Amino acid sequence: MSGGGSVMLLLGAVVTLLVFLDHQVIANTEVMTNQWLVRLHDDLGSDAAKLVAKRNGFSYVSPVLGSHREFVFKHKLVPHARTRRSLPHTRLLKADPLVNAAIQQPGYERSKRGYKQIRGFPIKTDDTSVEAHNNNAKESNLPNDPLYAKQWYINNTGQAGGVPKLDLNVEAAWALGYTGKGVTTAIMDDGVDYMHPDLFNNFDADASYDFSSNDPFPYPRFTDDWFNSHGTRCAGEIAAARDNGICGVGVAYGSKVAGLRMLDQPYMTDLIEANSMGHKPDRVHIYSASWGPTDDGKTVDGPRNATMRAIVKGVNEGRGGLGSIYVWASGDGGPDDDCNCDGYAASMWTISINSATNDGQTAGYDESCSSTLASTFSNGKSGYQDAGVATTDLYGKCTTRHSGTSAAAPEAAGVFALALEANPLLTWRDMQHLTVLTSKRNHLYDPNGEHNWTINGAGIEFNHLFGYGVLDAGDMVDLAKDWKSVPDRWHCTAGTIKGKYEFSTNQSLILTIDTDACKGMENQVNYLEHVQSFITLKSTRRGHVTLYLLSPMNTTSLLLSKREKDDDATDGFTKWPFMTTHAWAENPRGVWRLFAIFDSDTPQDGMLFEWTLMLHGTQKSPYTGQKDIDMQRHSKLGVVKREHESGQNFRF
């Protein structure tokens, strides 16, 4: 496994994480679908599975993640959603001599980001055709696409009230000759209008599939409010064609996009998610997701078993072992939500992307959390015409009103496509390191003054809202082209504290774990990447609990912020994996401190039952081996490289 460390150690962590997530995800009202996971006794293959389905009155759908033993079945006479399990159908399958297990699949909600989560809410769209934008074309050596002048996230000249040069610095990457050629990004969403003239030539049909209808044609389902324009808008941000007189241009206009229609249904299942995230991992390089659990400020949810297996298999085996790259929108729940309660965005196997406005502020709908790695752009300033993201829309049209972190994640996917063209051998972890090292503070700031820019123990600047800053495509491709893959990754269980530890509005809780980071063992960690805190607690009001983690090098991560709408008093958190990227490249050895504090005007009580600290990183410095790189140009790399080579505060 290239750049991946010990496979057995990684799989061990995966099994542990699956147990944690299965404990945590609890549905208030169980909804059962007409899908079954059917596991045969042996690896008998799809022919045997089809035979089992036919003789028991089911429809064979597909294998699960290419398995020869696990398959998806459907039953046409069972409603797509019901509140009771169909026990007779399950018993029928279990009675078949070839079947080892049959599990009816529960359904759950997954929400698009960037859209109002109110049923029937009309979605604003432009009512003009692509031809109506031709009068905006400009004459220059830059793209002459009609909406390019309004694509401030690519070239911010101050349009729509923005700050000049606060953009993705994409033109610098184009100037170096990179357009994303040879890279395919899969849009996991409600479908892609692959007949759109701005997408048609950059659509990868062979990498596409419709998991909602089980056919190869992921075209969006028509609705009066254009609700299913979401995936098409995301696709245009990445791969809209250049200089064709239609709409704007994609960040990686030389790349391909695939459509994976899987989000357009009342209830999601684990098997649909898993097969989407594991679809053709040697053809798809990047998977872009602009959705997640409901952004209502009170949900705690994440990927189920099969989906987590798909993601882990992707980073281990995708792209010929280099690892699939999963880009995730951090969430649109606003300041009353926290993306560390979203098990997708907070996963160390995904790159979580937040958004900023065109004048450098955090958008009003942005969630913040310590797992966010970087930011791109969504809306411009309110009150300005064309302040949204300009991109393709359904039925051959264009829009300048795409928004939310839905718009931010595809922009990041486009930048990553440019980097992969510059260096096709980048691993999934290389991409995360490049993101940390090349993202910029630029003009990003918190208008409320609550989250300032901070320098961690390795000398890298970060922000709780924006991660390590806004992506810089020019610097990323420049650093990527000469990048040497980082050393193998290891994980170390730093310690576990179990008991009954009380805390309240009058008395905060401080727990400590003193670790040597597995020194002297095969899985020793000397330089951090991700840090996970698996926490079990309950309180009289979950949303008023805040959690802070202090590293041995005095970097503070806000693991959980106040969520005013979360009034849970029964479920709490059960071994939930809170994750931080803020200690990146630090030495993990020493005392870690966990603070549990109530942020409440009313009396509250809580009990923390367990805290397990998991450290992920490398034994060798990932940066000292980077030679032939201009350190003055890539100053952030130079800073952390000097820290590591000097040995100051890095006692091994």
XYZ file of C-alpha atoms in Angstrom:
652
model
C 0.000 0.000 0.000
C 1.731 3.149 -1.215
C 2.259 5.719 1.521
C -0.164 3.911 3.769
C 1.837 2.334 6.578
C 0.854 -1.002 8.033
C -2.234 -2.444 6.364
C -3.090 -4.603 9.363
C -2.796 -1.690 11.767
C -4.994 0.469 9.548
C -7.618 -2.245 9.217
C -7.564 -2.685 12.972
C -8.373 0.986 13.406
C -11.144 0.654 10.834
C -12.815 -2.218 12.668
C -12.669 -0.242 15.892
C -14.134 2.837 14.203
C -16.972 0.816 12.665
C -17.938 -0.373 16.124
C -17.896 3.209 17.410
C -20.070 4.488 14.569
C -22.557 1.624 14.798
C -23.008 2.437 18.493
C -23.588 6.127 17.812
C -26.066 6.138 14.887
C -29.532 5.761 16.380
C -32.689 6.590 14.447
C -35.568 8.131 16.356
C -38.106 6.476 14.059
C -36.857 3.500 12.110
C -37.689 3.478 8.413
C -37.208 0.244 6.510
C -36.624 0.167 2.749
C -37.202 -2.542 0.147
C -33.476 -3.330 -0.057
C -31.741 -6.305 1.554
C -28.097 -7.087 2.127
C -27.745 -10.777 1.298
C -24.594 -12.638 2.310
C -23.970 -16.084 0.824
C -22.144 -18.862 2.668
C -19.203 -18.767 0.281
C -17.813 -16.650 -2.547
C -20.269 -18.147 -5.002
C -20.486 -15.097 -7.245
C -23.249 -13.172 -8.946
C -24.754 -16.141 -10.824
C -25.558 -17.876 -7.548
C -26.907 -14.618 -6.110
C -29.183 -14.139 -9.120
C -30.487 -17.681 -8.668
C -31.243 -17.024 -4.983
C -33.043 -13.794 -5.838
C -35.168 -15.337 -8.577
C -36.346 -18.376 -6.644
C -37.328 -16.264 -3.658
C -39.193 -13.562 -5.580
C -36.558 -10.827 -5.252
C -34.757 -8.707 -7.830
C -30.982 -8.939 -7.993
C -29.412 -5.470 -7.974
C -25.629 -5.684 -7.661
C -22.685 -6.919 -5.620
C -21.606 -4.850 -2.610
C -18.237 -3.242 -3.377
C -17.485 -5.878 -6.016
C -17.865 -8.730 -3.541
C -18.455 -12.329 -4.646
C -20.342 -13.007 -1.446
C -22.391 -9.908 -0.508
C -25.184 -8.603 -2.738
C -28.024 -6.091 -2.895
C -31.546 -7.463 -3.440
C -34.844 -5.608 -3.823
C -38.438 -6.724 -3.520
C -40.934 -4.935 -5.768
C -43.924 -5.708 -3.552
C -42.358 -4.140 -0.470
C -42.816 -0.332 -0.201
C -39.699 1.771 -0.590
C -40.231 3.089 2.936
C -42.221 1.574 5.779
C -42.062 1.728 9.561
C -42.029 -2.036 10.121
C -39.572 -4.719 9.111
C -40.724 -7.216 6.490
C -39.935 -10.269 8.585
C -41.535 -12.873 6.256
C -39.315 -11.772 3.371
C -36.223 -11.853 5.573
C -37.087 -15.342 6.856
C -37.611 -16.522 3.288
C -34.128 -15.449 2.306
C -32.520 -16.883 5.425
C -34.149 -20.236 4.726
C -32.382 -20.504 1.370
C -29.516 -23.056 1.622
C -27.057 -20.687 -0.079
C -27.768 -17.720 2.226
C -25.727 -17.033 5.334
C -27.456 -13.786 6.333
C -30.178 -11.441 5.076
C -30.569 -7.945 6.499
C -33.307 -5.553 5.466
C -31.793 -2.109 5.021
C -32.974 0.826 7.131
C -33.404 4.171 5.418
C -32.159 7.528 6.649
C -32.053 11.111 5.429
C -29.155 12.683 3.600
C -29.433 16.350 2.655
C -27.966 18.404 -0.167
C -25.884 21.312 1.019
C -26.600 24.766 -0.289
C -30.349 24.269 -0.479
C -33.081 25.216 1.972
C -34.095 22.086 3.820
C -37.790 22.945 3.684
C -39.978 20.658 1.627
C -41.555 22.484 -1.270
C -39.339 25.567 -0.877
C -38.872 27.048 -4.363
C -35.273 27.061 -5.495
C -34.292 30.237 -7.312
C -32.783 29.680 -10.724
C -31.875 31.882 -13.612
C -34.577 31.928 -16.252
C -32.270 32.888 -19.086
C -30.733 30.507 -21.598
C -27.014 30.092 -22.222
C -27.229 32.187 -25.374
C -28.545 35.173 -23.391
C -25.175 35.544 -21.651
C -23.096 36.079 -24.779
C -22.992 39.848 -24.343
C -20.778 39.394 -21.290
C -17.907 37.841 -23.204
C -14.602 39.717 -23.061
C -11.621 39.820 -25.364
C -8.385 38.722 -23.723
C -6.032 35.781 -23.464
C -8.157 34.572 -20.555
C -11.199 32.367 -21.145
C -13.781 34.103 -23.304
C -16.691 32.130 -21.875
C -19.687 34.421 -21.308
C -19.822 34.104 -17.513
C -16.085 34.061 -16.863
C -16.085 37.709 -15.785
C -18.528 36.724 -13.035
C -16.516 33.739 -11.793
C -14.899 35.704 -8.996
C -13.837 32.491 -7.224
C -11.453 31.899 -10.153
C -10.431 35.502 -10.802
C -11.529 37.993 -8.140
C -11.163 41.495 -9.515
C -13.505 42.987 -6.937
C -16.724 42.111 -8.738
C -19.882 41.749 -6.596
C -18.196 43.648 -3.750
C -15.319 41.208 -3.390
C -11.679 41.673 -2.401
C -9.373 41.613 -5.443
C -7.110 38.536 -5.663
C -9.085 36.697 -2.995
C -9.649 33.644 -5.169
C -8.346 30.137 -5.874
C -5.368 31.416 -7.921
C -6.432 29.052 -10.678
C -5.044 31.164 -13.520
C -1.529 30.568 -12.158
C -2.052 26.806 -12.465
C -3.390 27.218 -16.003
C -0.359 29.331 -16.880
C 1.843 26.396 -15.864
C -0.050 24.235 -18.370
C -2.314 22.297 -16.036
C -6.024 21.907 -16.754
C -6.808 18.580 -15.064
C -6.198 16.445 -18.134
C -6.449 12.716 -17.451
C -8.350 13.121 -14.155
C -11.971 12.068 -13.515
C -14.056 13.428 -10.652
C -17.269 11.628 -9.715
C -20.124 13.859 -8.587
C -22.039 11.844 -5.987
C -25.347 13.666 -6.091
C -28.782 13.888 -7.728
C -27.458 13.291 -11.242
C -25.650 15.299 -13.916
C -27.154 16.850 -17.042
C -24.621 15.205 -19.326
C -26.397 16.618 -22.381
C -25.479 20.145 -21.292
C -23.348 21.665 -24.090
C -20.806 22.928 -21.545
C -20.368 19.434 -20.021
C -21.039 17.043 -22.886
C -17.441 16.668 -24.110
C -16.038 16.397 -20.575
C -18.507 13.797 -19.345
C -17.060 10.361 -18.517
C -19.945 8.022 -19.294
C -17.967 4.860 -18.526
C -17.325 6.044 -14.958
C -20.961 7.049 -14.370
C -23.935 5.172 -12.941
C -27.448 5.745 -11.626
C -27.754 4.017 -8.256
C -31.281 5.328 -7.789
C -32.636 3.668 -10.937
C -29.909 1.005 -11.357
C -28.922 1.924 -14.898
C -25.932 3.648 -16.576
C -27.719 6.962 -17.217
C -27.490 9.347 -14.225
C -29.718 12.056 -15.690
C -31.497 14.200 -13.059
C -35.177 13.573 -12.359
C -37.370 16.532 -13.344
C -39.011 18.622 -10.627
C -40.833 21.933 -10.997
C -38.532 23.664 -8.527
C -35.321 22.404 -10.192
C -34.288 20.822 -6.930
C -32.301 18.219 -8.858
C -29.999 20.779 -10.471
C -27.561 20.319 -7.602
C -25.199 17.791 -9.204
C -25.163 19.601 -12.553
C -24.136 22.837 -10.880
C -21.339 21.084 -8.999
C -20.115 19.391 -12.191
C -19.829 22.721 -14.031
C -17.589 24.178 -11.358
C -15.090 21.405 -12.035
C -15.178 20.667 -15.754
C -17.224 23.193 -17.762
C -15.505 23.577 -21.133
C -13.375 26.587 -22.008
C -13.827 29.088 -24.857
C -17.028 27.570 -26.228
C -19.330 30.549 -25.769
C -21.387 28.800 -23.097
C -21.706 29.674 -19.389
C -18.370 29.863 -17.575
C -15.309 27.643 -17.313
C -14.459 24.847 -14.888
C -11.560 25.076 -12.436
C -10.129 21.980 -14.144
C -11.684 22.440 -17.578
C -9.452 19.777 -19.133
C -10.648 17.099 -16.711
C -13.640 14.760 -16.853
C -16.655 14.469 -14.570
C -18.726 11.365 -13.915
C -22.246 11.351 -12.553
C -23.187 9.030 -9.705
C -26.910 9.578 -9.146
C -27.575 8.340 -5.619
C -28.974 11.242 -3.601
C -32.314 11.645 -5.351
C -34.580 9.491 -3.184
C -36.613 9.900 0.009
C -34.310 7.711 2.087
C -30.688 6.722 1.680
C -29.361 3.238 2.450
C -25.922 2.098 3.508
C -25.592 -0.059 0.394
C -26.325 2.785 -2.044
C -23.767 5.006 -0.309
C -21.173 2.242 -0.209
C -21.479 1.273 -3.866
C -21.363 4.940 -4.886
C -18.172 5.619 -2.940
C -16.597 2.434 -4.241
C -17.672 2.810 -7.877
C -14.838 2.141 -10.341
C -12.021 3.227 -7.983
C -9.350 2.700 -10.637
C -11.111 4.997 -13.112
C -12.456 7.635 -10.722
C -9.697 9.688 -9.089
C -11.748 12.067 -6.933
C -15.189 11.672 -5.351
C -16.959 14.947 -4.593
C -19.803 15.024 -2.058
C -21.884 18.128 -1.309
C -24.291 16.477 1.120
C -24.457 14.832 4.501
C -26.630 14.313 7.574
C -29.365 16.881 8.136
C -27.914 20.308 8.963
C -30.430 21.016 11.725
C -28.030 21.692 14.589
C -29.075 18.625 16.585
C -28.183 15.602 14.453
C -25.198 13.388 15.250
C -24.725 10.955 12.381
C -22.213 9.464 10.002
C -21.442 6.630 7.607
C -22.714 3.138 8.385
C -20.729 -0.078 8.173
C -20.648 -0.753 4.418
C -20.057 2.913 3.585
C -17.121 3.142 5.951
C -15.695 -0.031 4.456
C -16.054 1.538 1.013
C -14.167 4.680 2.010
C -11.369 2.755 3.690
C -11.106 0.373 0.748
C -10.961 3.415 -1.508
C -8.047 5.063 0.272
C -6.192 1.737 0.448
C -6.864 0.319 -2.998
C -8.240 3.105 -5.212
C -6.136 4.542 -8.044
C -3.949 1.445 -8.098
C -3.145 1.717 -4.397
C -2.475 5.463 -4.318
C -5.865 6.015 -2.726
C -9.151 7.556 -3.822
C -9.588 11.196 -2.832
C -12.867 12.009 -1.090
C -13.813 15.700 -0.927
C -16.587 16.639 1.484
C -18.596 19.809 2.075
C -18.312 20.647 5.765
C -21.976 21.608 6.199
C -24.524 24.410 6.085
C -25.885 24.271 9.623
C -24.468 27.676 10.514
C -23.039 28.698 13.893
C -25.630 26.548 15.711
C -24.107 23.367 14.272
C -20.682 21.739 14.397
C -19.261 19.637 11.558
C -17.481 17.358 14.032
C -20.973 15.900 14.582
C -20.967 14.867 10.910
C -19.115 11.571 10.584
C -18.346 12.176 6.884
C -16.857 15.662 7.115
C -15.034 14.738 10.334
C -13.463 11.597 8.879
C -9.709 11.535 8.485
C -10.187 9.737 5.158
C -12.011 12.704 3.629
C -10.868 16.250 2.925
C -13.403 18.501 4.603
C -13.878 21.855 2.862
C -15.548 24.925 4.370
C -16.487 28.054 2.443
C -15.717 31.754 2.488
C -17.385 34.728 0.841
C -15.730 36.845 -1.831
C -14.683 39.430 0.754
C -13.042 36.903 3.083
C -15.736 36.344 5.687
C -17.299 33.112 6.772
C -20.748 32.654 5.273
C -23.713 32.782 7.622
C -24.538 29.117 6.969
C -20.984 27.811 7.501
C -20.331 25.248 10.190
C -16.982 25.274 11.925
C -14.992 22.410 13.381
C -11.456 21.254 14.043
C -11.629 18.593 11.316
C -11.911 21.157 8.474
C -8.734 21.094 6.417
C -9.194 24.095 4.122
C -11.699 26.421 2.453
C -12.815 27.561 -0.971
C -15.705 29.878 -1.896
C -19.493 29.930 -1.979
C -21.447 33.191 -1.912
C -20.350 36.714 -2.495
C -21.618 39.605 -0.399
C -25.358 39.697 0.045
C -27.219 42.355 -1.919
C -24.930 42.167 -4.925
C -26.131 40.843 -8.249
C -24.280 37.741 -9.444
C -22.695 37.278 -6.015
C -23.281 33.522 -6.112
C -21.163 30.928 -7.879
C -21.540 30.990 -11.669
C -21.811 27.532 -13.201
C -23.869 25.218 -15.399
C -27.538 24.527 -14.713
C -30.172 22.061 -15.885
C -31.381 21.838 -19.463
C -28.482 23.694 -21.052
C -28.809 26.797 -18.911
C -26.464 28.729 -16.642
C -26.773 30.164 -13.161
C -24.962 32.717 -11.041
C -26.783 31.650 -7.872
C -25.160 28.405 -6.817
C -24.103 28.677 -3.171
C -23.372 26.986 0.132
C -20.605 24.564 0.973
C -22.169 22.591 -1.889
C -20.367 25.050 -4.138
C -17.158 24.942 -2.112
C -16.417 21.201 -2.305
C -16.432 20.946 -6.144
C -14.064 23.903 -6.385
C -11.656 21.973 -4.159
C -12.107 18.865 -6.300
C -11.171 20.949 -9.350
C -7.996 22.207 -7.674
C -7.081 18.641 -6.688
C -7.602 17.540 -10.304
C -5.028 20.138 -11.379
C -2.599 18.791 -8.774
C -3.116 15.199 -9.943
C -2.294 16.175 -13.504
C 0.885 17.818 -12.218
C 1.791 14.649 -10.338
C -0.359 11.547 -10.972
C 1.552 9.616 -8.271
C 0.183 11.681 -5.379
C -1.369 9.523 -2.678
C -4.532 10.485 -0.818
C -2.344 11.575 2.089
C -0.027 13.565 -0.169
C -3.074 15.569 -1.207
C -3.883 16.357 2.412
C -0.301 17.449 3.097
C -0.286 19.648 0.006
C -3.564 21.178 1.136
C -2.115 22.057 4.542
C 1.107 23.467 3.105
C -0.248 25.556 0.227
C -3.543 26.919 1.595
C -3.379 30.621 2.384
C -4.723 32.926 5.055
C -5.101 35.605 2.378
C -7.907 37.988 3.492
C -9.939 35.400 5.420
C -11.248 36.527 8.782
C -14.018 35.889 11.278
C -16.296 38.944 11.324
C -17.437 38.032 14.839
C -13.882 37.972 16.161
C -14.376 34.599 17.881
C -11.857 32.550 15.904
C -8.478 34.118 15.252
C -5.574 32.742 13.257
C -3.235 30.654 15.403
C 0.166 29.051 14.819
C 0.477 25.451 15.940
C 3.517 23.799 17.510
C 5.022 22.956 14.116
C 4.819 26.555 12.931
C 1.738 26.215 10.676
C -1.045 28.805 10.809
C -4.648 27.621 11.067
C -8.129 28.872 11.863
C -11.069 27.034 13.423
C -13.412 28.324 10.698
C -11.204 28.083 7.604
C -8.793 25.262 8.426
C -5.369 26.030 6.969
C -6.765 28.702 4.653
C -8.102 29.048 1.136
C -6.792 26.677 -1.523
C -4.143 28.093 -3.820
C -4.144 26.179 -7.107
C -1.003 27.820 -8.441
C 1.099 26.970 -5.410
C -0.420 23.504 -5.088
C 0.512 22.402 -8.608
C 3.933 24.024 -8.305
C 4.656 22.094 -5.117
C 2.972 18.912 -6.370
C 5.058 18.496 -9.512
C 8.272 17.809 -7.549
C 6.592 16.282 -4.484
C 7.940 13.039 -3.017
C 5.302 10.865 -1.381
C 5.181 11.158 2.389
C 6.385 8.296 4.628
C 4.154 5.443 5.720
C 1.314 6.233 8.062
C 0.920 4.648 11.503
C -1.584 4.947 14.308
C -1.019 4.724 18.029
C -3.560 4.428 20.819
C -2.170 7.008 23.213
C -4.391 5.961 26.106
C -7.898 5.399 27.369
C -9.618 6.817 30.442
C -12.770 5.110 31.704
C -14.931 5.948 34.684
C -17.674 8.323 35.732
C -16.406 11.878 35.559
C -18.931 14.536 36.459
C -18.981 18.089 35.147
C -21.500 20.901 35.362
C -22.054 24.585 34.698
C -20.277 25.233 37.998
C -17.458 22.715 37.603
C -15.593 21.972 34.378
C -13.787 18.694 33.773
C -10.115 18.276 32.858
C -8.699 14.864 31.947
C -5.088 14.146 30.979
C -3.312 11.437 29.016
C 0.479 11.326 29.142
C 1.770 9.418 26.122
C 5.069 8.397 24.586
C 3.234 7.906 21.258
C 4.164 4.205 21.180
C 7.880 4.989 21.319
C 10.061 2.010 20.481
C 7.188 0.076 18.949
C 6.460 -0.693 15.317
C 3.630 1.856 15.271
C 5.554 4.736 16.840
C 4.252 8.162 15.775
C 6.624 11.131 15.729
C 4.885 13.601 13.405
C 1.139 14.057 13.617
C -1.473 14.150 10.913
C -4.907 13.454 12.403
C -5.812 13.178 16.080
C -9.019 11.456 17.163
C -10.740 11.583 20.546
C -13.343 8.850 20.925
C -15.658 10.163 23.616
C -18.636 8.749 25.466
C -20.695 11.184 27.528
C -24.225 12.162 28.462
C -25.616 15.440 29.731
C -28.850 17.189 30.565
C -28.459 19.159 27.320
C -25.993 17.828 24.775
C -25.932 21.021 22.733
C -24.465 23.046 25.603
C -21.418 20.806 26.008
C -18.159 22.161 24.590
C -14.975 20.114 24.289
C -11.398 21.353 23.930
C -8.227 19.350 23.325
C -4.809 20.781 24.240
C -1.784 19.137 22.614
C 1.617 18.707 24.306
C 2.856 21.585 22.103
C 0.068 23.837 23.453
C -2.197 23.846 20.405
C -5.859 24.124 21.368
C -8.513 22.431 19.242
C -12.202 23.139 19.770
C -13.544 19.601 19.285
C -17.176 20.514 19.937
C -18.803 23.928 19.975
C -22.157 24.934 21.402
C -25.174 23.732 19.417
C -28.124 25.652 20.762
C -30.756 23.564 18.964
C -29.480 20.236 20.290
C -31.645 19.505 23.332
C -30.757 15.809 23.614
C -30.699 14.537 27.202
C -30.629 10.763 26.609
C -28.323 9.639 23.791
C -25.296 11.871 24.296
C -22.207 10.663 22.436
C -21.184 7.021 22.328
C -17.526 6.567 21.390
C -17.928 9.346 18.865
C -14.690 10.095 16.924
C -14.073 13.828 17.353
C -11.183 14.709 15.070
C -8.715 17.573 14.792
C -6.206 18.477 12.100
C -4.872 21.460 14.059
C -1.864 19.641 15.519
C -0.596 18.762 12.034
C 3.134 17.964 11.933
C 3.500 18.366 15.713
C 5.347 16.015 18.036
C 2.605 14.028 19.861
C 4.765 13.028 22.845
C 3.723 14.411 26.230
C 0.550 15.370 28.082
C -2.756 15.810 26.237
C -5.570 17.572 28.065
C -9.291 17.234 27.403
C -11.626 19.942 28.732
C -15.389 19.377 29.054
C -17.168 22.670 29.702
C -20.805 23.725 29.684
C -21.571 26.851 27.675
C -24.965 27.519 29.178
C -26.936 30.191 30.986
C -28.991 27.522 32.747
C -27.767 24.827 35.174
C -26.592 21.681 33.389
C -24.950 18.432 34.486
C -22.961 15.882 32.544
C -21.028 12.657 32.900
C -18.048 11.609 30.779
C -17.561 7.842 30.725
C -14.704 7.288 28.319
C -12.001 9.067 26.359
C -9.685 7.223 23.972
C -6.948 9.243 22.286
C -5.780 7.991 18.884
C -2.738 9.476 17.150
C -2.164 9.157 13.393
C 1.008 10.188 11.630
C 4.481 9.250 10.502
C 7.745 8.138 12.085
C 9.913 10.121 9.682
C 9.384 13.779 8.936
C 7.190 14.079 5.827
C 8.983 17.266 4.763
C 12.731 16.862 5.246
C 12.886 14.623 2.178
C 11.320 17.239 -0.102
C 14.268 18.386 -2.190
C 14.533 20.607 -5.269
C 11.619 22.725 -4.008
C 11.849 26.501 -3.800
C 11.458 27.099 -0.063
C 11.096 30.833 -0.502
C 8.114 30.307 -2.763
C 6.630 27.694 -0.446
C 7.373 29.459 2.812
C 5.019 27.357 4.921
C 6.884 24.190 3.923
C 10.170 25.908 4.734
C 8.976 26.829 8.229
C 7.804 23.375 9.240
C 10.803 21.731 7.553
C 13.167 23.859 9.633
C 11.189 23.014 12.803
C 11.541 19.311 12.103
C 15.203 19.444 11.132
C 16.167 21.612 14.103
C 14.723 19.110 16.562
C 13.407 21.907 18.800
C 10.397 20.654 20.731
C 10.690 17.359 18.831
C 12.128 14.984 21.417
C 12.261 11.420 20.111
